[in-house]
C-alpha cells in the first residue's frame, strides 16, 4: 500500500524544498540495503558508509526522505519519560536501563550536530511534566522519588511559578527536569540527509512492496525495479508490522499535531513573554504542548489506532478542532484562528514499551519502536544496528541489549480491540488535560 501523507506539517514547510530527488527506476544489486529514511535509517546509512567506504549502500523510502514521523514529531529529545509504564520504584532497575539508553541517545545526537555543525534550534532547557489536576501531585512525587534515586536533577512547581514560566494559568502542578532538549525535528533530519556520504545512494518515493530471501540473497520488489542485496536493515518504525517484521511484537499508532502561526508581539506580551518551553502530560493521553523558539505553539493531543497509510483531510480537520480547544483552554486571551497547520504521523508501539533492536534472520536486521523517544534512541539504534549488522560489538550495543525485550501481542482482532479499549480508558482519565 502507498503511504499518502498530508503536506501540511509546519516543521517540513519551514525547510527549503530539496531538488536532488531520485526514485528507483531499474534493477540494482547492493551490499547493503536500508528500508526507511528517518532518523534510524539515515543514521544506519551514515555509519555503514563510514565502516565500508568502498561498498555500495542503498537507502530507500516510500515517501520523501525524512518526511515521515522524523519530521512530524514534537521535538523533545528526552532524558526521562513518565508515561511508559516503568516509573514505579518496583521497576527501578528497568527504568534505569531505559534512561541509560536515552542518555546514549542524547549524546549521539549531540555528537552528530557538533560533528556536522547542524543548526536545529537546539535548546537544553529541560522539560515539564505538568497537570491541571492538583491530585496528580502524588504521581509527580512518586516520579520525583525515582528521579532522585537515579540522580536526575529536577524540581516540583506549583501554579504561581508555572504561570510565570509558561504564560498560562492552566497547570496546577509540574515537575521540571533539568535534562532534556527541545529542537526542530525537521532541521535535524534534513541535516542527516544532507550529510549522507557519496557511497550512499538514496532513492525516494519508492515503496518496498514485497521481499524474500533465497539462499544468501535478499530480493526486494518495488514498483519500478528490484534490489538484490546481501544484507538488509528494516528501519520503517510505524510500518515494520506492514512489512511482516516482528509482527507479533509491534503495532502502529497514529498521532496528530497542530502548530499556530508565530504570535504577534502583542499576543506574546499578553501571555507574559515566556522563554521557550515544552510540557509533557502527566496522564498518558493528555496534551504535549510546546512554545517554540519563534513563538509558535505546538499541540499534540491524540494517539489512536488508525489506518497508518493515510489520514483524510476531513479526519485531520476533526483532530485539529480538538487541538484548537486545547490551545484555547490554556491561552483564552489568544485569537480563535491561529492554528497554521495540522498533520499526522505514525509511530510504532510494543506491549511493554520496549524497543526492537535485533537480527531477525541471517543478514536481516531491524530497529524501531521508540514510543516518544525516537529522536535520540532512533539515531542511536540506527548507528548501532549498522555496527551489529557488521558483526561488531560496542558498549552501546551491550547497554541496548540489556533492556527488557518486547513481549508478545495477541492476534487481530483482539489486538485492536485491546489497544482501542485502553486508549479510550486513558483518554477518559486525561479528558481535562486535552
Ligand atoms: C506527532 C508526533 C510526535 C512525536 N513526538 C516525539 C518527540 O517529541 N520526541 C521523540 O523522541 N519522538 C517523538 N515522536 C516519535 C518519533 O518521531 C519517532 O520515534 C521517530 O521518527 C522514529 O524514527 P524512524 O526513523 O525509526 O522512523 P520514521 O521517521 O517513521 O521513518 C520510517 C520511514 O520508513 C518509510 N517506510 C515505511 N514503509 C516503507 C516501505 N514499504 N518502503 C520504503 N520505505 C518505507 C517511511 O516513509 C518513513 O520515512 C513523535 C512522533 C509523532 C508522529
XYZ file of N, CA, C and O in Angstrom, residues 229-387:
636
model
N 20.130 -7.705 -2.508
C 21.131 -7.232 -1.548
C 21.651 -8.381 -0.690
O 20.973 -9.396 -0.509
N 22.886 -8.164 -0.157
C 23.444 -9.196 0.719
C 22.935 -9.036 2.147
O 22.707 -10.004 2.851
N 22.804 -7.764 2.575
C 22.332 -7.508 3.941
C 21.266 -6.417 3.906
O 21.349 -5.488 3.092
N 20.321 -6.522 4.821
C 19.236 -5.536 4.839
C 18.946 -5.087 6.269
O 19.054 -5.886 7.212
N 18.615 -3.793 6.398
C 18.178 -3.261 7.704
C 16.793 -2.643 7.513
O 16.606 -1.776 6.648
N 15.838 -3.104 8.288
C 14.497 -2.519 8.246
C 14.420 -1.404 9.286
O 14.593 -1.635 10.478
N 14.159 -0.188 8.796
C 14.098 0.984 9.685
C 12.801 1.745 9.407
O 12.794 2.966 9.276
N 11.709 1.007 9.310
C 10.445 1.636 8.908
C 9.512 1.923 10.078
O 8.355 2.301 9.878
N 9.966 1.732 11.283
C 9.231 2.042 12.519
C 7.725 1.739 12.462
O 7.339 0.583 12.589
N 6.870 2.747 12.277
C 5.421 2.525 12.283
C 4.966 1.568 11.194
O 3.809 1.119 11.195
N 5.842 1.253 10.266
C 5.487 0.378 9.147
C 6.253 -0.945 9.199
O 6.321 -1.668 8.203
N 6.827 -1.266 10.348
C 7.518 -2.561 10.473
C 6.499 -3.687 10.332
O 6.716 -4.669 9.616
N 5.376 -3.512 11.000
C 4.358 -4.573 11.004
C 3.830 -4.834 9.589
O 3.660 -5.980 9.182
N 3.610 -3.734 8.820
C 3.036 -3.916 7.481
C 4.009 -4.639 6.551
O 3.617 -5.170 5.518
N 5.296 -4.676 6.918
C 6.274 -5.418 6.102
C 6.557 -6.794 6.698
O 7.496 -7.487 6.288
N 5.771 -7.163 7.679
C 5.900 -8.504 8.273
C 7.078 -8.625 9.234
O 7.523 -9.719 9.544
N 7.597 -7.478 9.727
C 8.755 -7.523 10.626
C 8.272 -7.535 12.075
O 7.608 -6.597 12.512
N 8.634 -8.578 12.788
C 8.270 -8.719 14.205
C 6.781 -8.399 14.409
O 6.389 -7.715 15.366
N 5.942 -8.910 13.512
C 4.527 -8.509 13.518
C 3.791 -8.858 14.802
O 2.790 -8.228 15.104
N 4.256 -9.846 15.529
C 3.565 -10.172 16.775
C 4.093 -9.394 17.964
O 3.794 -9.712 19.115
N 4.914 -8.385 17.662
C 5.525 -7.635 18.768
C 5.320 -6.126 18.658
O 5.662 -5.403 19.572
N 4.827 -5.642 17.507
C 4.643 -4.187 17.399
C 3.383 -3.854 16.618
O 2.887 -4.662 15.845
N 2.876 -2.650 16.864
C 1.685 -2.197 16.138
C 1.772 -0.685 15.933
O 2.377 0.027 16.743
N 1.160 -0.189 14.833
C 1.256 1.253 14.558
C 0.219 2.056 15.337
O -0.896 1.589 15.559
N 0.609 3.247 15.703
C -0.306 4.201 16.338
C -0.144 5.522 15.591
O 0.972 5.927 15.266
N -1.279 6.168 15.297
C -1.222 7.442 14.571
C -1.391 8.607 15.542
O -2.294 8.584 16.376
N -0.529 9.587 15.400
C -0.606 10.788 16.238
C -0.913 11.986 15.328
O -0.526 11.981 14.160
N -1.593 12.979 15.882
C -1.780 14.215 15.100
C -1.339 15.409 15.946
O -1.425 15.367 17.171
N -0.880 16.428 15.262
C -0.410 17.627 15.953
C -0.821 18.862 15.168
O -1.123 18.776 13.972
N -0.835 19.997 15.845
C -1.099 21.272 15.171
C -0.110 22.313 15.668
O 0.379 22.230 16.793
N 0.140 23.287 14.802
C 1.046 24.384 15.181
C 0.383 25.714 14.802
O -0.207 25.835 13.727
N 0.524 26.703 15.690
C -0.031 28.035 15.384
C 0.957 28.802 14.498
O 2.106 28.391 14.349
N 0.510 29.912 14.005
C 1.439 30.860 13.385
C 2.247 31.491 14.525
O 1.854 31.354 15.704
N 3.354 32.196 14.232
C 4.054 32.885 15.318
C 3.128 33.918 15.969
O 2.375 34.598 15.273
N 3.171 34.019 17.289
C 2.348 35.015 17.973
C 2.870 36.408 17.626
O 4.081 36.599 17.445
N 1.963 37.356 17.550
C 2.403 38.742 17.319
C 3.032 39.261 18.616
O 2.852 38.656 19.681
N 3.715 40.386 18.535
C 4.344 40.969 19.735
C 3.305 41.180 20.822
O 3.529 40.859 21.998
N 2.120 41.704 20.426
C 1.080 41.989 21.434
C 0.535 40.702 22.047
O 0.314 40.632 23.257
N 0.323 39.702 21.204
C -0.176 38.416 21.735
C 0.842 37.816 22.704
O 0.493 37.279 23.760
N 2.104 37.931 22.326
C 3.170 37.362 23.152
C 3.252 38.109 24.497
O 3.397 37.506 25.557
N 3.098 39.427 24.413
C 3.101 40.229 25.655
C 1.922 39.819 26.530
O 2.052 39.712 27.749
N 0.772 39.578 25.890
C -0.444 39.234 26.653
C -0.276 37.939 27.455
O -0.976 37.732 28.442
N 0.631 37.080 27.025
C 0.831 35.844 27.805
C 2.130 35.913 28.636
O 2.592 34.913 29.165
N 2.700 37.101 28.749
C 3.820 37.302 29.683
C 5.205 37.028 29.113
O 6.158 36.867 29.866
N 5.310 36.923 27.798
C 6.608 36.740 27.111
C 7.485 35.613 27.695
O 8.622 35.838 28.083
N 6.930 34.403 27.768
C 7.734 33.312 28.350
C 8.879 32.901 27.425
O 8.817 33.099 26.209
N 9.914 32.309 28.052
C 11.002 31.734 27.240
C 10.489 30.449 26.604
O 9.484 29.894 27.050
N 11.209 29.931 25.640
C 10.822 28.651 25.004
C 10.631 27.568 26.082
O 11.424 27.470 27.016
N 9.565 26.758 25.966
C 9.334 25.687 26.932
C 8.634 24.501 26.266
O 8.042 24.633 25.189
N 8.679 23.349 26.948
C 7.964 22.159 26.472
C 7.329 21.437 27.648
O 7.984 21.195 28.655
N 6.030 21.130 27.506
C 5.296 20.413 28.554
C 4.879 19.044 28.029
O 4.344 18.937 26.917
N 5.120 18.030 28.834
C 4.597 16.691 28.541
C 3.507 16.390 29.575
O 3.574 16.890 30.704
N 2.515 15.588 29.201
C 1.412 15.364 30.134
C 1.784 14.393 31.247
O 2.644 13.535 31.065
N 1.106 14.524 32.382
C 1.299 13.547 33.461
C 0.474 12.299 33.150
O 0.901 11.181 33.387
N -0.710 12.513 32.583
C -1.567 11.370 32.206
C -1.309 11.021 30.739
O -1.244 11.926 29.895
N -1.169 9.721 30.439
C -0.708 9.304 29.108
C -1.407 9.955 27.915
O -0.762 10.269 26.945
N -2.725 10.206 27.973
C -3.381 10.750 26.781
C -3.574 12.264 26.844
O -4.316 12.827 26.049
N -2.919 12.918 27.789
C -3.001 14.374 27.854
C -2.184 15.015 26.739
O -1.510 14.324 25.965
N -2.217 16.352 26.684
C -1.554 17.046 25.567
C -0.069 17.291 25.822
O 0.335 17.655 26.917
N 0.693 17.102 24.756
C 2.065 17.604 24.703
C 1.935 19.003 24.128
O 1.263 19.190 23.107
N 2.547 19.978 24.764
C 2.376 21.343 24.257
C 3.682 22.109 24.414
O 4.384 21.941 25.403
N 3.999 22.894 23.389
C 5.324 23.497 23.340
C 5.253 24.930 22.838
O 4.477 25.225 21.922
N 6.052 25.802 23.453
C 6.230 27.150 22.920
C 7.581 27.122 22.204
O 8.602 26.816 22.826
N 7.573 27.389 20.909
C 8.830 27.255 20.166
C 9.677 28.524 20.299
O 9.198 29.566 20.759
N 10.888 28.379 19.842
C 11.834 29.490 19.852
C 11.252 30.718 19.134
O 11.453 31.842 19.553
N 10.503 30.469 18.033
C 9.971 31.602 17.271
C 8.501 31.885 17.611
O 7.727 32.311 16.761
N 8.126 31.586 18.877
C 6.818 31.998 19.442
C 5.624 31.331 18.767
O 4.561 31.933 18.613
N 5.796 30.102 18.320
C 4.639 29.346 17.844
C 4.241 28.376 18.943
O 5.081 27.960 19.742
N 2.975 27.970 18.964
C 2.545 26.971 19.954
C 2.232 25.680 19.210
O 1.474 25.681 18.238
N 2.840 24.591 19.669
C 2.590 23.275 19.080
C 1.762 22.471 20.070
O 2.016 22.530 21.275
N 0.776 21.756 19.575
C -0.005 20.890 20.464
C -0.218 19.536 19.813
O -0.497 19.439 18.621
N -0.057 18.497 20.620
C -0.302 17.117 20.150
C -1.134 16.437 21.238
O -0.670 16.282 22.350
N -2.379 16.129 20.903
C -3.219 15.544 21.957
C -4.015 14.329 21.501
O -5.052 14.012 22.062
N -3.555 13.667 20.452
C -4.231 12.423 20.044
C -3.197 11.308 19.870
O -2.031 11.568 19.572
N -3.657 10.093 20.069
C -2.873 8.884 19.774
C -3.923 7.811 19.553
O -4.750 7.576 20.428
N -3.939 7.221 18.369
C -5.060 6.317 18.094
C -4.719 5.220 17.096
O -3.723 5.312 16.353
N -5.584 4.207 17.096
C -5.484 3.158 16.090
C -6.170 3.712 14.843
O -7.348 4.065 14.893
N -5.423 3.851 13.762
C -5.957 4.475 12.544
C -5.205 3.843 11.382
O -4.093 3.334 11.576
N -5.743 3.924 10.181
C -5.022 3.432 9.012
C -3.687 4.189 8.903
O -3.682 5.406 8.703
N -2.523 3.496 9.062
C -1.253 4.225 9.064
C -0.875 4.793 7.701
O -0.012 5.673 7.613
N -1.530 4.325 6.633
C -1.115 4.749 5.294
C -1.719 6.086 4.876
O -1.209 6.762 4.013
N -2.828 6.457 5.512
C -3.473 7.694 5.066
C -4.429 8.226 6.136
O -5.140 7.445 6.762
N -4.418 9.539 6.305
C -5.469 10.180 7.095
C -6.124 11.213 6.192
O -5.431 12.063 5.614
N -7.470 11.133 6.051
C -8.139 12.050 5.120
C -8.104 13.471 5.681
O -7.931 13.684 6.887
N -8.302 14.417 4.782
C -8.317 15.836 5.169
C -9.392 16.081 6.232
O -9.188 16.782 7.215
N -10.528 15.415 6.018
C -11.656 15.577 6.936
C -11.292 15.083 8.340
O -11.522 15.753 9.343
N -10.673 13.888 8.392
C -10.273 13.328 9.688
C -9.253 14.229 10.390
O -9.287 14.408 11.604
N -8.360 14.784 9.593
C -7.325 15.650 10.156
C -7.960 16.926 10.723
O -7.608 17.380 11.820
N -8.945 17.452 9.985
C -9.612 18.684 10.442
C -10.318 18.463 11.784
O -10.294 19.314 12.667
N -10.938 17.254 11.917
C -11.644 16.956 13.177
C -10.661 17.017 14.346
O -10.946 17.542 15.414
N -9.484 16.453 14.109
C -8.474 16.419 15.180
C -7.913 17.820 15.452
O -7.582 18.170 16.570
N -7.834 18.597 14.386
C -7.337 19.966 14.517
C -8.269 20.807 15.405
O -7.814 21.636 16.201
N -9.572 20.539 15.303
C -10.544 21.274 16.142
C -10.273 20.973 17.614
O -10.264 21.845 18.479
N -10.001 19.711 17.892
C -9.657 19.287 19.247
C -8.410 20.020 19.758
O -8.307 20.378 20.929
N -7.495 20.256 18.845
C -6.237 20.904 19.235
C -6.434 22.405 19.454
O -5.810 23.004 20.331
N -7.371 22.945 18.671
C -7.725 24.354 18.864
C -8.306 24.536 20.278
O -7.972 25.489 20.987
N -9.138 23.563 20.687
C -9.732 23.629 22.036
C -8.621 23.552 23.090
O -8.614 24.289 24.077
N -7.643 22.680 22.841
C -6.515 22.526 23.762
C -5.762 23.850 23.946
O -5.375 24.218 25.058
N -5.574 24.584 22.846
C -4.859 25.871 22.925
C -5.735 26.908 23.647
O -5.271 27.646 24.513
N -7.019 26.913 23.286
C -7.956 27.886 23.878
C -8.034 27.740 25.401
O -8.081 28.718 26.138
N -8.051 26.476 25.860
C -8.122 26.219 27.303
C -6.938 26.834 28.033
O -7.045 27.312 29.142
N -5.787 26.739 27.400
C -4.568 27.224 28.054
C -4.312 28.705 27.829
O -3.742 29.378 28.670
N -4.747 29.188 26.667
C -4.475 30.596 26.320
C -5.759 31.274 25.839
O -5.889 31.603 24.650
N -6.725 31.486 26.767
C -8.014 32.056 26.338
C -7.874 33.444 25.733
O -8.739 33.874 24.972
N -6.764 34.127 26.054
C -6.601 35.502 25.544
C -6.160 35.536 24.075
O -6.170 36.595 23.449
N -5.775 34.394 23.514
C -5.320 34.387 22.114
C -6.507 34.231 21.160
O -7.519 33.643 21.523
N -6.385 34.739 19.923
C -7.496 34.626 18.967
C -7.838 33.164 18.630
O -7.003 32.273 18.809
N -9.048 32.960 18.140
C -9.551 31.612 17.822
C -8.723 30.914 16.736
O -8.382 29.759 16.848
N -8.450 31.686 15.660
C -7.936 31.003 14.468
C -6.447 31.208 14.248
O -6.026 31.794 13.252
N -5.657 30.724 15.174
C -4.222 30.944 14.982
C -3.495 29.657 14.593
O -2.288 29.671 14.388
N -4.242 28.547 14.466
C -3.571 27.319 14.017
C -3.223 27.478 12.540
O -4.065 27.810 11.711
N -1.940 27.257 12.245
C -1.493 27.431 10.860
C -1.521 26.103 10.120
O -1.798 26.044 8.939
N -1.207 25.006 10.834
C -1.213 23.728 10.137
C -1.407 22.575 11.106
O -1.113 22.686 12.302
N -1.935 21.474 10.566
C -2.150 20.248 11.343
C -1.631 19.093 10.508
O -1.710 19.129 9.276
N -1.110 18.079 11.156
C -0.561 16.950 10.412
C -0.651 15.681 11.241
O -0.891 15.737 12.451
N -0.448 14.552 10.562
C -0.431 13.287 11.298
C 0.905 12.589 11.075
O 1.643 12.907 10.129
N 1.215 11.659 11.943
C 2.452 10.884 11.823
C 2.247 9.532 12.480
O 1.382 9.391 13.352
N 3.040 8.562 12.058
C 2.830 7.191 12.541
C 4.040 6.733 13.339
O 5.184 6.891 12.906
N 3.770 6.169 14.511
C 4.846 5.591 15.319
C 4.518 4.120 15.567
O 3.458 3.644 15.179
N 5.440 3.452 16.202
C 5.222 2.039 16.463
C 5.327 1.800 17.962
O 6.160 2.401 18.638
N 4.461 0.949 18.462
C 4.471 0.647 19.898
C 4.652 -0.841 20.122
O 4.302 -1.664 19.283
N 5.185 -1.177 21.282
C 5.173 -2.582 21.707
C 4.357 -2.659 22.985
O 4.045 -1.642 23.594
N 4.031 -3.855 23.391
C 3.155 -4.027 24.550
C 3.779 -3.453 25.830
O 3.111 -2.799 26.614
N 5.066 -3.695 26.019
C 5.719 -3.255 27.257
C 6.610 -2.033 27.030
O 7.496 -1.755 27.821
N 6.363 -1.314 25.942
C 7.112 -0.088 25.610
C 8.597 -0.312 25.424
O 9.399 0.627 25.560
N 9.005 -1.534 25.149
C 10.420 -1.771 24.894
C 10.694 -1.701 23.391
O 9.801 -1.914 22.580
N 11.950 -1.405 23.064
C 12.271 -1.184 21.652
C 12.692 -2.478 20.949
O 13.117 -3.442 21.584
N 12.600 -2.444 19.615
C 13.102 -3.556 18.788
C 14.512 -3.188 18.319
O 14.744 -2.079 17.817
N 15.436 -4.106 18.522
C 16.820 -3.899 18.055
C 17.372 -5.296 17.883
O 17.782 -5.920 18.840
N 17.308 -5.843 16.678
C 17.772 -7.230 16.588
C 18.044 -7.746 15.181
O 17.625 -7.169 14.184
N 18.768 -8.868 15.199
C 18.966 -9.646 13.973
C 17.756 -10.544 13.907
O 17.520 -11.334 14.832
N 16.940 -10.438 12.833
C 15.756 -11.289 12.825
C 15.976 -12.563 12.014
O 15.203 -13.506 12.115
N 17.030 -12.567 11.219
C 17.423 -13.770 10.480
C 18.850 -13.492 9.988
O 19.332 -12.358 10.124
N 19.473 -14.479 9.376
C 20.834 -14.234 8.892
C 20.822 -13.041 7.907
O 20.036 -13.023 6.952
N 21.645 -12.042 8.177
C 21.792 -10.844 7.333
C 20.552 -9.927 7.270
O 20.457 -9.060 6.397
N 19.613 -10.164 8.175
C 18.398 -9.328 8.197
C 18.257 -8.702 9.598
O 18.215 -9.428 10.592
N 18.188 -7.372 9.635
C 18.199 -6.664 10.921
C 17.042 -5.666 10.973
O 16.559 -5.205 9.933
N 16.618 -5.344 12.197
C 15.529 -4.362 12.355
C 15.741 -3.543 13.622
O 16.246 -4.053 14.626
N 15.339 -2.272 13.545
C 15.366 -1.406 14.731
C 14.152 -0.486 14.674
O 13.780 0.000 13.606
N 13.529 -0.279 15.831
C 12.369 0.616 15.870
C 11.640 0.561 17.192
O 12.145 0.006 18.181
N 10.426 1.149 17.213
C 9.526 1.150 18.384
C 10.100 1.954 19.547
O 10.471 1.395 20.578
N 10.129 3.275 19.376
C 10.768 4.101 20.408
C 9.772 4.892 21.231
O 10.187 5.730 22.041
N 8.493 4.698 20.977
C 7.490 5.460 21.695
C 7.800 6.961 21.512
O 8.026 7.394 20.404
N 7.891 7.748 22.589
C 8.142 9.196 22.415
C 9.603 9.552 22.564
O 9.936 10.648 23.000
N 10.500 8.634 22.182
C 11.918 8.945 22.379
C 12.749 8.635 21.135
O 13.945 8.383 21.229
N 12.075 8.661 19.979
C 12.738 8.232 18.749
C 13.813 9.177 18.223
O 14.654 8.763 17.428
N 13.801 10.438 18.661
C 14.820 11.348 18.134
C 16.191 10.833 18.564
O 17.079 10.589 17.735
N 16.358 10.650 19.864
C 17.645 10.180 20.368
C 17.834 8.690 20.162
O 18.857 8.246 19.618
N 16.818 7.914 20.560
C 17.001 6.458 20.520
C 17.046 5.961 19.068
O 17.816 5.053 18.739
N 16.263 6.591 18.179
C 16.304 6.190 16.763
C 17.689 6.458 16.161
O 18.238 5.622 15.432
N 18.256 7.620 16.487
C 19.596 7.954 15.970
C 20.626 6.959 16.513
O 21.476 6.442 15.774
N 20.506 6.658 17.806
C 21.422 5.692 18.438
C 21.246 4.293 17.830
O 22.226 3.646 17.427
N 19.992 3.842 17.756
C 19.741 2.479 17.266
C 20.156 2.338 15.803
O 20.610 1.284 15.380
N 19.978 3.416 15.023
C 20.385 3.362 13.621
C 21.879 3.084 13.518
O 22.327 2.174 12.804
N 22.673 3.882 14.253
C 24.134 3.684 14.185
C 24.512 2.299 14.708
O 25.342 1.604 14.120
N 23.891 1.911 15.813
C 24.325 0.661 16.454
C 23.835 -0.589 15.716
O 24.494 -1.613 15.742
N 22.690 -0.490 15.039
C 22.220 -1.675 14.297
C 23.156 -1.900 13.095
O 23.405 -3.035 12.673
N 23.714 -0.788 12.563
C 24.679 -0.913 11.459
C 25.930 -1.641 11.960
O 26.506 -2.483 11.260
N 26.335 -1.313 13.174
C 27.535 -1.959 13.741
C 27.232 -3.428 14.043
O 28.030 -4.317 13.751
